[in-house]
Amino acid sequence: MFAASMRSVLEDVCNGSTLSDGGDGRSRIAELLAKHLDVRFKDAKAHTTPSVSSVAADANVVTNPSEAFQNDAMALFNHVHSKDVFEAFYKCDLAKQLLTG
């Protein structure tokens, strides 16, 4: 019951259902999530050193902070309904990143 309520609230927040300004919060949330992921992946790429990643004995335990962030981002992405808007913004950011090096 509690988990279902939390999931419902998270989906409402992620999809702009709680915005009182009458704007389209869905596309704004998807845009901000795409921008945030782009910035975080750029930072992770800049700070990455070549090394062997450590693997935990338990499959549910993540020892790499970058991998933990990716798991958290995917968990949040699952609640966003406007995935097509996210995809458009993320593709644009990725193209810029690939062109600029």
Coordinates of N, CA and C in Angstrom, one line a residue:
M1 N 0.8 -1.2 0.0 CA 0.0 0.0 0.0 C 0.9 1.3 0.0
F2 N 1.9 1.3 0.9 CA 2.7 2.4 1.0 C 3.6 2.6 -0.3
A3 N 4.1 1.4 -0.8 CA 4.9 1.5 -2.0 C 4.0 2.0 -3.2
A4 N 2.8 1.6 -3.3 CA 1.9 2.0 -4.4 C 1.7 3.5 -4.3
S5 N 1.5 4.0 -3.1 CA 1.3 5.4 -2.9 C 2.5 6.2 -3.2
M6 N 3.7 5.7 -2.8 CA 4.9 6.4 -3.2 C 5.1 6.4 -4.7
R7 N 4.8 5.3 -5.4 CA 5.0 5.2 -6.8 C 4.0 6.2 -7.5
S8 N 2.8 6.3 -7.0 CA 1.8 7.2 -7.6 C 2.3 8.7 -7.4
V9 N 2.8 9.0 -6.3 CA 3.2 10.4 -6.0 C 4.5 10.7 -6.9
L10 N 5.4 9.8 -7.0 CA 6.6 10.0 -7.8 C 6.2 10.2 -9.3
E11 N 5.2 9.4 -9.8 CA 4.8 9.5 -11.2 C 4.1 10.9 -11.3
D12 N 3.3 11.3 -10.4 CA 2.7 12.6 -10.5 C 3.7 13.8 -10.5
V13 N 4.7 13.7 -9.7 CA 5.8 14.7 -9.7 C 6.6 14.6 -11.0
C14 N 7.0 13.4 -11.4 CA 7.8 13.3 -12.7 C 7.0 13.7 -13.9
N15 N 5.7 13.6 -13.9 CA 5.0 13.9 -15.1 C 4.2 15.3 -15.0
G16 N 4.6 16.1 -14.1 CA 4.1 17.4 -14.0 C 2.6 17.6 -13.6
S17 N 2.1 16.5 -13.0 CA 0.7 16.6 -12.6 C 0.4 17.5 -11.5
T18 N 1.5 17.9 -10.8 CA 1.3 18.7 -9.6 C 1.6 20.2 -9.9
L19 N 1.9 20.5 -11.1 CA 2.2 21.9 -11.4 C 0.9 22.8 -11.4
S20 N 1.0 23.9 -10.7 CA -0.2 24.8 -10.6 C -0.1 25.9 -11.6
D21 N 1.0 26.1 -12.4 CA 1.0 27.2 -13.3 C 0.3 27.0 -14.6
G22 N -0.2 25.8 -14.8 CA -0.9 25.5 -16.0 C 0.0 25.1 -17.2
G23 N 1.3 25.2 -17.0 CA 2.3 24.9 -18.1 C 2.4 23.4 -18.3
D24 N 3.1 23.1 -19.4 CA 3.3 21.7 -19.7 C 4.5 21.1 -18.9
G25 N 4.3 20.6 -17.7 CA 5.4 20.1 -16.9 C 6.0 18.8 -17.4
R26 N 5.3 18.1 -18.2 CA 5.8 16.8 -18.7 C 7.0 17.0 -19.6
S27 N 7.0 17.9 -20.5 CA 8.1 18.1 -21.4 C 9.3 18.8 -20.6
R28 N 9.0 19.6 -19.6 CA 10.0 20.3 -18.9 C 10.8 19.3 -18.0
I29 N 10.1 18.4 -17.4 CA 10.7 17.4 -16.5 C 11.6 16.5 -17.4
A30 N 11.1 16.1 -18.6 CA 11.9 15.2 -19.5 C 13.1 16.0 -20.0
E31 N 13.0 17.3 -20.3 CA 14.1 18.1 -20.7 C 15.2 18.2 -19.6
L32 N 14.7 18.5 -18.4 CA 15.6 18.7 -17.3 C 16.4 17.4 -16.9
L33 N 15.7 16.3 -17.0 CA 16.3 15.0 -16.8 C 17.3 14.7 -17.8
A34 N 17.0 15.0 -19.1 CA 18.0 14.7 -20.2 C 19.2 15.6 -20.0
K35 N 19.0 16.9 -19.6 CA 20.2 17.8 -19.4 C 21.0 17.3 -18.2
H36 N 20.3 16.9 -17.1 CA 21.1 16.5 -15.9 C 21.9 15.2 -16.2
L37 N 21.3 14.3 -16.9 CA 22.1 13.0 -17.3 C 23.2 13.4 -18.2
D38 N 23.1 14.3 -19.1 CA 24.1 14.6 -20.0 C 25.3 15.3 -19.2
V39 N 25.0 16.1 -18.3 CA 26.0 16.8 -17.5 C 26.7 15.8 -16.6
R40 N 26.0 14.9 -16.0 CA 26.6 13.9 -15.1 C 27.5 12.9 -15.9
F41 N 27.0 12.5 -17.1 CA 27.9 11.6 -17.9 C 29.1 12.3 -18.4
K42 N 29.0 13.6 -18.7 CA 30.2 14.3 -19.1 C 31.2 14.4 -18.0
D43 N 30.7 14.7 -16.8 CA 31.6 14.8 -15.6 C 32.2 13.4 -15.3
A44 N 31.4 12.4 -15.4 CA 31.9 11.0 -15.1 C 33.0 10.6 -16.2
K45 N 32.8 11.0 -17.4 CA 33.8 10.7 -18.5 C 35.1 11.5 -18.2
A46 N 35.0 12.7 -17.7 CA 36.2 13.5 -17.5 C 37.0 13.0 -16.3
H47 N 36.3 12.4 -15.3 CA 37.0 11.9 -14.1 C 37.3 10.4 -14.1
T48 N 37.0 9.8 -15.2 CA 37.2 8.3 -15.3 C 38.7 8.0 -15.6
T49 N 39.2 7.1 -14.8 CA 40.6 6.6 -15.0 C 40.5 5.2 -15.5
P50 N 41.3 4.8 -16.4 CA 41.2 3.4 -16.8 C 41.6 2.4 -15.7
S51 N 40.7 1.6 -15.3 CA 40.9 0.6 -14.3 C 39.9 -0.5 -14.4
V52 N 40.1 -1.6 -13.7 CA 39.2 -2.7 -13.8 C 38.1 -2.4 -12.7
S53 N 36.9 -2.5 -13.2 CA 35.8 -2.3 -12.3 C 35.6 -3.4 -11.3
S54 N 35.3 -3.1 -10.1 CA 35.2 -4.1 -9.1 C 33.7 -4.6 -9.1
V55 N 33.6 -5.9 -9.0 CA 32.3 -6.6 -9.0 C 32.1 -7.2 -7.7
A56 N 30.9 -6.9 -7.1 CA 30.5 -7.4 -5.8 C 30.1 -8.8 -5.9
A57 N 30.1 -9.5 -4.8 CA 29.7 -10.9 -4.8 C 28.2 -11.0 -5.0
D58 N 27.5 -10.0 -4.4 CA 26.0 -10.0 -4.5 C 25.6 -9.1 -5.7
A59 N 24.7 -9.6 -6.5 CA 24.3 -8.9 -7.7 C 23.6 -7.6 -7.4
N60 N 23.0 -7.5 -6.3 CA 22.2 -6.3 -5.9 C 23.1 -5.2 -5.4
V61 N 24.3 -5.5 -5.1 CA 25.2 -4.5 -4.5 C 26.1 -3.9 -5.6
V62 N 26.1 -2.5 -5.7 CA 26.8 -1.9 -6.7 C 28.0 -1.1 -6.1
T63 N 29.2 -1.4 -6.5 CA 30.3 -0.7 -5.9 C 30.8 0.5 -6.7
N64 N 30.5 0.6 -7.9 CA 30.9 1.7 -8.8 C 29.9 2.8 -8.7
P65 N 30.3 4.0 -8.3 CA 29.3 5.1 -8.1 C 28.7 5.5 -9.5
S66 N 29.4 5.4 -10.6 CA 28.8 5.7 -11.9 C 27.7 4.7 -12.2
E67 N 27.9 3.4 -11.9 CA 26.9 2.4 -12.1 C 25.7 2.7 -11.2
A68 N 25.9 3.1 -10.0 CA 24.8 3.3 -9.1 C 24.0 4.5 -9.6
F69 N 24.7 5.5 -10.1 CA 23.9 6.7 -10.7 C 23.1 6.2 -11.9
Q70 N 23.6 5.4 -12.7 CA 22.9 4.9 -13.9 C 21.6 4.1 -13.4
N71 N 21.8 3.3 -12.4 CA 20.6 2.6 -11.9 C 19.6 3.5 -11.4
D72 N 20.0 4.5 -10.6 CA 19.0 5.5 -10.1 C 18.3 6.3 -11.2
A73 N 19.1 6.6 -12.2 CA 18.5 7.4 -13.3 C 17.5 6.5 -14.1
M74 N 17.8 5.3 -14.3 CA 16.9 4.4 -14.9 C 15.6 4.2 -14.1
A75 N 15.8 4.1 -12.8 CA 14.6 3.9 -11.9 C 13.7 5.2 -12.1
L76 N 14.3 6.4 -12.1 CA 13.5 7.6 -12.3 C 12.9 7.7 -13.7
F77 N 13.7 7.3 -14.7 CA 13.2 7.3 -16.1 C 12.0 6.4 -16.3
N78 N 11.9 5.3 -15.5 CA 10.7 4.4 -15.6 C 9.4 5.1 -15.3
H79 N 9.5 6.2 -14.5 CA 8.3 6.9 -14.1 C 7.9 8.0 -15.0
V80 N 8.8 8.4 -15.9 CA 8.5 9.5 -16.8 C 7.6 9.0 -18.0
H81 N 6.5 9.7 -18.2 CA 5.6 9.2 -19.3 C 6.1 9.8 -20.7
S82 N 6.6 10.9 -20.7 CA 7.0 11.5 -22.0 C 8.4 11.2 -22.4
K83 N 8.6 9.9 -22.6 CA 9.9 9.3 -23.0 C 10.4 9.9 -24.4
D84 N 9.4 10.1 -25.3 CA 9.8 10.7 -26.6 C 10.4 12.1 -26.5
V85 N 9.9 12.9 -25.6 CA 10.5 14.2 -25.3 C 11.9 14.1 -24.8
F86 N 12.0 13.2 -23.8 CA 13.4 12.9 -23.2 C 14.3 12.5 -24.3
E87 N 13.9 11.6 -25.2 CA 14.7 11.1 -26.2 C 15.2 12.2 -27.2
A88 N 14.3 13.1 -27.5 CA 14.6 14.2 -28.4 C 15.7 15.1 -27.8
F89 N 15.5 15.4 -26.5 CA 16.5 16.3 -25.9 C 17.8 15.6 -25.7
Y90 N 17.8 14.3 -25.3 CA 19.0 13.6 -25.0 C 19.8 13.4 -26.3
K91 N 19.1 13.1 -27.4 CA 19.8 12.9 -28.7 C 20.5 14.2 -29.1
C92 N 19.8 15.3 -28.9 CA 20.4 16.6 -29.3 C 21.7 16.9 -28.4
D93 N 21.6 16.6 -27.1 CA 22.7 16.8 -26.3 C 23.9 15.9 -26.6
L94 N 23.5 14.6 -26.9 CA 24.5 13.6 -27.3 C 25.2 14.0 -28.6
A95 N 24.4 14.5 -29.6 CA 25.0 14.9 -30.8 C 26.0 16.1 -30.6
K96 N 25.6 17.0 -29.8 CA 26.5 18.1 -29.5 C 27.8 17.6 -28.9
Q97 N 27.7 16.7 -27.9 CA 28.8 16.1 -27.2 C 29.7 15.4 -28.2
L98 N 29.2 14.6 -29.1 CA 30.0 13.9 -30.1 C 30.7 14.8 -31.1
L99 N 30.0 15.9 -31.5 CA 30.6 16.8 -32.4 C 31.7 17.6 -31.8
T100 N 31.6 18.0 -30.6 CA 32.6 18.9 -29.9 C 33.7 18.1 -29.3
G101 N 33.6 16.8 -29.2 CA 34.7 16.0 -28.8 C 34.5 15.6 -27.4

